[in-house]
Short mmCIF file of C-alpha atoms in Angstrom, two decimals:
data_model
loop_
_atom_site.label_atom_id
_atom_site.label_comp_id
_atom_site.label_asym_id
_atom_site.label_seq_id
_atom_site.Cartn_x
_atom_site.Cartn_y
_atom_site.Cartn_z
CA UNK A 24 0.00 0.00 0.00
CA UNK A 25 2.83 2.41 -0.81
CA UNK A 26 1.78 3.64 -4.25
CA UNK A 27 -1.73 5.08 -3.91
CA UNK A 28 -4.10 6.49 -6.53
CA UNK A 29 -6.94 8.88 -5.67
CA UNK A 30 -9.35 9.76 -8.51
CA UNK A 31 -10.86 13.17 -7.74
CA UNK A 32 -13.69 15.27 -9.12
CA UNK A 33 -13.10 17.83 -6.33
CA UNK A 34 -16.28 16.77 -4.53
CA UNK A 35 -16.47 16.41 -0.72
CA UNK A 36 -16.50 12.60 -1.01
CA UNK A 37 -13.37 12.67 -3.19
CA UNK A 38 -11.73 14.90 -0.60
CA UNK A 39 -12.59 12.34 2.09
CA UNK A 40 -10.74 9.73 0.02
CA UNK A 41 -7.74 12.04 -0.46
CA UNK A 42 -7.55 12.77 3.25
CA UNK A 43 -7.64 9.08 4.14
CA UNK A 44 -5.12 8.16 1.42
CA UNK A 45 -2.64 10.67 2.83
CA UNK A 46 -2.94 9.04 6.25
CA UNK A 47 -2.38 5.56 4.81
CA UNK A 48 0.61 6.80 2.79
CA UNK A 49 2.11 8.40 5.89
CA UNK A 50 1.74 5.12 7.78
CA UNK A 51 3.27 3.00 4.97
CA UNK A 52 5.90 5.50 3.79
CA UNK A 53 4.10 5.76 0.47
CA UNK A 54 3.10 8.37 -2.09
CA UNK A 55 -0.20 9.55 -3.59
CA UNK A 56 -1.15 10.25 -7.20
CA UNK A 57 -4.16 12.55 -7.67
CA UNK A 58 -6.04 11.78 -10.88
CA UNK A 59 -8.63 14.04 -12.49
CA UNK A 60 -10.39 12.90 -15.63
CA UNK A 61 -11.12 15.95 -17.80
CA UNK A 62 -14.31 15.94 -19.84
CA UNK A 63 -13.18 17.81 -22.96
CA UNK A 64 -15.34 18.89 -25.92
CA UNK A 65 -15.17 16.35 -28.73
CA UNK A 66 -13.44 18.83 -31.03
CA UNK A 67 -10.66 19.68 -28.58
CA UNK A 68 -7.24 18.19 -29.12
CA UNK A 69 -5.16 17.64 -26.01
CA UNK A 70 -1.38 17.41 -26.15
CA UNK A 71 0.72 15.29 -23.81
CA UNK A 72 2.39 18.46 -22.51
CA UNK A 73 -0.86 19.46 -20.85
CA UNK A 74 -1.95 22.11 -23.35
CA UNK A 75 -3.95 22.34 -26.55
CA UNK A 76 -2.59 20.87 -29.76
CA UNK A 77 -3.35 23.77 -32.08
CA UNK A 78 -6.76 24.60 -33.53
CA UNK A 79 -8.79 27.56 -32.40
CA UNK A 80 -12.28 28.83 -31.76
CA UNK A 81 -14.56 28.91 -28.74
CA UNK A 82 -14.09 25.25 -27.86
CA UNK A 83 -10.34 25.73 -27.53
CA UNK A 84 -10.83 28.82 -25.36
CA UNK A 85 -13.24 26.89 -23.13
CA UNK A 86 -10.88 23.92 -22.95
CA UNK A 87 -7.92 26.09 -22.05
CA UNK A 88 -9.87 27.76 -19.24
CA UNK A 89 -11.07 24.36 -18.03
CA UNK A 90 -7.55 22.96 -17.89
CA UNK A 91 -6.34 26.04 -16.02
CA UNK A 92 -9.10 25.63 -13.41
CA UNK A 93 -8.34 21.91 -13.00
CA UNK A 94 -4.61 22.58 -12.63
CA UNK A 95 -5.27 25.27 -10.02
CA UNK A 96 -7.55 23.00 -7.98
CA UNK A 97 -5.04 20.15 -8.16
CA UNK A 98 -2.30 22.47 -6.91
CA UNK A 99 -4.56 23.59 -4.06
CA UNK A 100 -5.00 19.97 -2.97
CA UNK A 101 -1.26 19.34 -3.22
CA UNK A 102 -0.57 22.44 -1.13
CA UNK A 103 -3.08 21.25 1.46
CA UNK A 104 -1.30 17.90 1.62
CA UNK A 105 2.03 19.64 2.08
CA UNK A 106 0.65 21.57 5.04
CA UNK A 107 -1.07 18.67 6.78
CA UNK A 108 1.17 15.72 5.77
CA UNK A 109 4.50 17.28 4.85
CA UNK A 110 6.31 13.96 4.59
CA UNK A 111 3.98 12.48 1.96
CA UNK A 112 4.80 12.99 -1.72
CA UNK A 113 1.81 13.91 -3.90
CA UNK A 114 1.76 14.00 -7.70
CA UNK A 115 -1.01 15.28 -9.96
CA UNK A 116 -2.21 13.73 -13.20
CA UNK A 117 -4.87 14.75 -15.72
CA UNK A 118 -6.40 12.24 -18.13
CA UNK A 119 -8.85 12.67 -20.99
CA UNK A 120 -9.97 9.07 -21.56
CA UNK A 121 -13.26 7.63 -20.29
CA UNK A 122 -13.19 7.42 -16.49
CA UNK A 123 -12.83 3.64 -16.20
CA UNK A 124 -10.11 3.55 -18.86
CA UNK A 125 -8.25 6.43 -17.24
CA UNK A 126 -8.19 4.74 -13.84
CA UNK A 127 -7.26 1.30 -15.18
CA UNK A 128 -4.54 2.73 -17.45
CA UNK A 129 -3.06 4.71 -14.55
CA UNK A 130 -3.03 1.61 -12.33
CA UNK A 131 -1.06 -0.20 -15.00
CA UNK A 132 1.27 2.64 -16.03
CA UNK A 133 2.16 3.78 -12.51
CA UNK A 134 2.13 0.35 -10.84
CA UNK A 135 -0.49 1.43 -8.33
CA UNK A 136 -0.83 -0.69 -5.16
CA UNK A 137 -4.10 0.77 -3.90
CA UNK A 138 -6.93 2.91 -5.30
CA UNK A 139 -8.73 5.09 -2.75
CA UNK A 140 -12.13 6.37 -3.93
CA UNK A 141 -14.87 8.46 -2.42
CA UNK A 142 -18.39 7.10 -2.73
CA UNK A 143 -21.89 7.98 -1.61
CA UNK A 144 -25.23 6.23 -1.31
CA UNK A 145 -26.93 5.25 -4.55
CA UNK A 146 -30.65 4.67 -4.85
CA UNK A 147 -31.74 1.52 -6.63
CA UNK A 148 -32.97 3.34 -9.75
CA UNK A 149 -29.70 5.25 -10.02
CA UNK A 150 -27.77 2.00 -9.85
CA UNK A 151 -29.80 0.33 -12.58
CA UNK A 152 -29.84 3.21 -15.06
CA UNK A 153 -26.52 4.93 -14.48
CA UNK A 154 -24.36 2.34 -12.73
CA UNK A 155 -21.59 3.34 -10.40
CA UNK A 156 -18.05 4.41 -11.20
CA UNK A 157 -16.97 3.04 -7.86
CA UNK A 158 -18.56 -0.33 -8.56
CA UNK A 159 -16.85 -0.54 -11.94
CA UNK A 160 -13.43 0.18 -10.46
CA UNK A 161 -13.96 -2.31 -7.61
CA UNK A 162 -14.87 -4.96 -10.17
CA UNK A 163 -12.19 -4.25 -12.76
CA UNK A 164 -9.13 -2.90 -10.94
CA UNK A 165 -6.17 -5.27 -10.72
CA UNK A 166 -5.14 -3.82 -7.34
CA UNK A 167 -7.11 -3.43 -4.08
CA UNK A 168 -9.68 -0.63 -3.89
CA UNK A 169 -10.50 1.27 -0.70
CA UNK A 170 -13.86 3.07 -0.78
CA UNK A 171 -14.51 5.96 1.61
CA UNK A 172 -17.87 7.52 2.36
CA UNK A 173 -17.37 9.81 5.36
CA UNK A 174 -14.62 12.15 6.55
CA UNK A 175 -11.90 10.39 8.54
CA UNK A 176 -9.51 13.10 9.74
CA UNK A 177 -8.06 10.70 12.33
CA UNK A 178 -8.08 7.30 10.65
CA UNK A 179 -7.29 4.95 13.51
CA UNK A 180 -8.01 1.29 12.75
CA UNK A 181 -8.85 -0.61 15.91
CA UNK A 182 -11.45 -3.01 14.49
CA UNK A 183 -11.12 -4.75 11.11
CA UNK A 184 -13.99 -6.88 9.80
CA UNK A 185 -13.07 -9.60 7.31
CA UNK A 186 -16.38 -10.79 5.86
CA UNK A 187 -16.48 -14.19 4.17
CA UNK A 188 -18.28 -17.52 4.10
CA UNK A 189 -14.92 -19.13 5.02
CA UNK A 190 -15.17 -21.75 2.31
CA UNK A 191 -12.00 -22.99 0.59
CA UNK A 192 -12.10 -19.88 -1.61
CA UNK A 193 -11.48 -17.70 1.45
CA UNK A 194 -7.96 -19.12 1.64
CA UNK A 195 -7.16 -17.08 -1.48
CA UNK A 196 -7.62 -13.93 0.61
CA UNK A 197 -5.07 -14.72 3.26
CA UNK A 198 -2.08 -13.06 1.58
CA UNK A 199 -3.89 -9.73 1.20
CA UNK A 200 -5.43 -10.02 4.65
CA UNK A 201 -1.97 -10.41 6.18
CA UNK A 202 -0.81 -7.28 4.36
CA UNK A 203 -3.68 -5.34 5.94
CA UNK A 204 -2.73 -6.66 9.38
CA UNK A 205 0.88 -5.60 8.79
CA UNK A 206 -0.28 -2.03 8.15
CA UNK A 207 -2.59 -2.05 11.20
CA UNK A 208 -0.98 -4.57 13.59
CA UNK A 209 -2.77 -3.21 16.65
CA UNK A 210 -6.28 -3.82 15.25
CA UNK A 211 -8.60 -6.60 16.40
CA UNK A 212 -9.62 -8.80 13.47
CA UNK A 213 -13.31 -9.77 13.34
CA UNK A 214 -13.88 -12.88 11.21
CA UNK A 215 -17.51 -12.44 10.12
CA UNK A 216 -19.92 -14.86 8.50
CA UNK A 217 -23.48 -13.73 7.76
CA UNK A 218 -26.17 -16.44 7.89
CA UNK A 219 -29.83 -16.20 6.90
CA UNK A 220 -30.86 -19.00 9.27
CA UNK A 221 -29.85 -18.73 12.96
CA UNK A 222 -29.69 -22.54 12.96
CA UNK A 223 -26.52 -22.27 10.86
CA UNK A 224 -24.67 -20.44 13.64
CA UNK A 225 -22.65 -23.40 14.97
CA UNK A 226 -21.51 -24.60 11.53
CA UNK A 227 -20.50 -21.07 10.57
CA UNK A 228 -18.55 -20.67 13.81
CA UNK A 229 -16.73 -23.95 13.11
CA UNK A 230 -15.76 -22.78 9.61
CA UNK A 231 -14.34 -19.55 11.07
CA UNK A 232 -12.20 -21.39 13.63
CA UNK A 233 -10.93 -23.84 11.00
CA UNK A 234 -9.94 -20.88 8.78
CA UNK A 235 -8.11 -19.18 11.65
CA UNK A 236 -6.33 -22.42 12.61
CA UNK A 237 -5.26 -23.16 9.02
CA UNK A 238 -3.58 -19.76 8.76
CA UNK A 239 -2.45 -19.44 12.38
CA UNK A 240 -4.36 -16.21 12.90
CA UNK A 241 -4.16 -14.59 16.31
CA UNK A 242 -5.82 -11.58 17.91
CA UNK A 243 -9.11 -12.34 16.20
CA UNK A 244 -12.75 -12.63 17.22
CA UNK A 245 -15.21 -15.01 15.49
CA UNK A 246 -18.57 -13.43 14.68
CA UNK A 247 -21.71 -14.93 13.14
CA UNK A 248 -24.45 -12.46 12.30
CA UNK A 249 -28.01 -13.29 11.24
CA UNK A 250 -29.46 -11.25 8.36
CA UNK A 251 -31.58 -11.90 5.24
CA UNK A 252 -28.44 -11.70 3.06
CA UNK A 253 -24.77 -10.81 3.29
CA UNK A 254 -25.14 -7.51 1.40
CA UNK A 255 -27.41 -6.22 4.16
CA UNK A 256 -25.81 -8.04 7.08
CA UNK A 257 -22.21 -6.94 6.61
CA UNK A 258 -22.88 -3.16 6.79
CA UNK A 259 -25.19 -3.71 9.76
CA UNK A 260 -22.64 -5.74 11.69
CA UNK A 261 -19.85 -3.29 10.83
CA UNK A 262 -21.90 -0.47 12.29
CA UNK A 263 -22.72 -2.38 15.46
CA UNK A 264 -19.08 -3.45 15.91
CA UNK A 265 -17.83 0.11 15.33
CA UNK A 266 -15.65 -1.25 12.53
CA UNK A 267 -12.98 1.11 11.24
CA UNK A 268 -12.36 -1.00 8.12
CA UNK A 269 -14.24 -3.76 6.27
CA UNK A 270 -12.15 -6.14 4.17
CA UNK A 271 -13.62 -8.36 1.44
CA UNK A 272 -12.63 -10.60 -1.41
CA UNK A 273 -14.17 -9.67 -4.76
CA UNK A 274 -14.49 -11.09 -8.26
CA UNK A 275 -14.18 -9.36 -11.63
CA UNK A 276 -17.43 -10.12 -13.39
CA UNK A 277 -19.08 -8.40 -16.30
CA UNK A 278 -22.11 -8.81 -18.52
CA UNK A 279 -25.58 -10.19 -17.93
CA UNK A 280 -24.60 -12.70 -15.23
CA UNK A 281 -23.28 -9.87 -13.06
CA UNK A 282 -26.47 -7.85 -13.59
CA UNK A 283 -28.65 -10.66 -12.26
CA UNK A 284 -26.35 -12.18 -9.64
CA UNK A 285 -24.88 -8.96 -8.31
CA UNK A 286 -21.74 -8.81 -6.21
CA UNK A 287 -21.72 -8.70 -2.46
CA UNK A 288 -18.43 -6.85 -2.22
CA UNK A 289 -19.48 -4.17 -4.70
CA UNK A 290 -22.76 -3.66 -2.87
CA UNK A 291 -21.05 -3.37 0.51
CA UNK A 292 -18.55 -0.89 -0.95
CA UNK A 293 -21.42 1.36 -1.93
CA UNK A 294 -23.54 1.04 1.20
CA UNK A 295 -21.34 0.46 4.25
CA UNK A 296 -20.61 3.49 6.41
CA UNK A 297 -17.09 2.27 7.18
CA UNK A 298 -14.28 2.36 4.64
CA UNK A 299 -14.31 -0.88 2.63
CA UNK A 300 -11.20 -2.55 1.19
CA UNK A 301 -11.80 -5.02 -1.63
CA UNK A 302 -9.22 -7.12 -3.39
CA UNK A 303 -9.09 -9.96 -5.90
CA UNK A 304 -8.06 -13.47 -4.98
CA UNK A 305 -4.31 -14.13 -4.86
CA UNK A 306 -3.86 -17.57 -6.44
#
């Protein structure tokens, strides 16, 4: 978690992500890249130097002014970081591709270890008709994604919730889970399984203990929580447990099957009050 990427649209939620990313970078000795995706007019031509590639007319004047405003706001954020976290290096980057492509290209080009994104509640109709940029990045990013909903000026992680069904697939998460514990060694680890039938409690508890024994986990607490489904149960438990961080394994899925089946990790990323860290399985 040393090379962090924060996509920003200069909104309050994006600022929450930036603030938290700076704290993580300070803890890990890392650096932060601020990315803004510029929505240029179709006729504008953008040079790699950061200016316009010739042309003229009103669109070019508008584009030039837009780039100047973006650059100024990026510099303001970098100056803020210098004041509040003087030891953390921050770089700015502007991109003109579609948002998903810009983020994924930057992850690849800059060897990003962690994407930190602001998010806010989405109503069901918004999700169906417009989708979610956050959901897309969680699903497609090759590196872990940390979603942040609320301000966290003092990000102290004392309670980590790792939510899983603790099947054999959960073993693929252990490498990433250990990395999280290395960053926050003082935190209590809650191993959480959500069951729809309270009668499943004992079997779920047994799976949790077997998982912990297999990987020699210490300083953990087993938790089984009853809820209609995991997407609803995980945020509820996290709130009750005063979780500072929720950690989940995710899968990259696209197309019709994803639309009908959904993804628990993507849903929790959008709806949990706590920051949520999702990562792909490490085979």
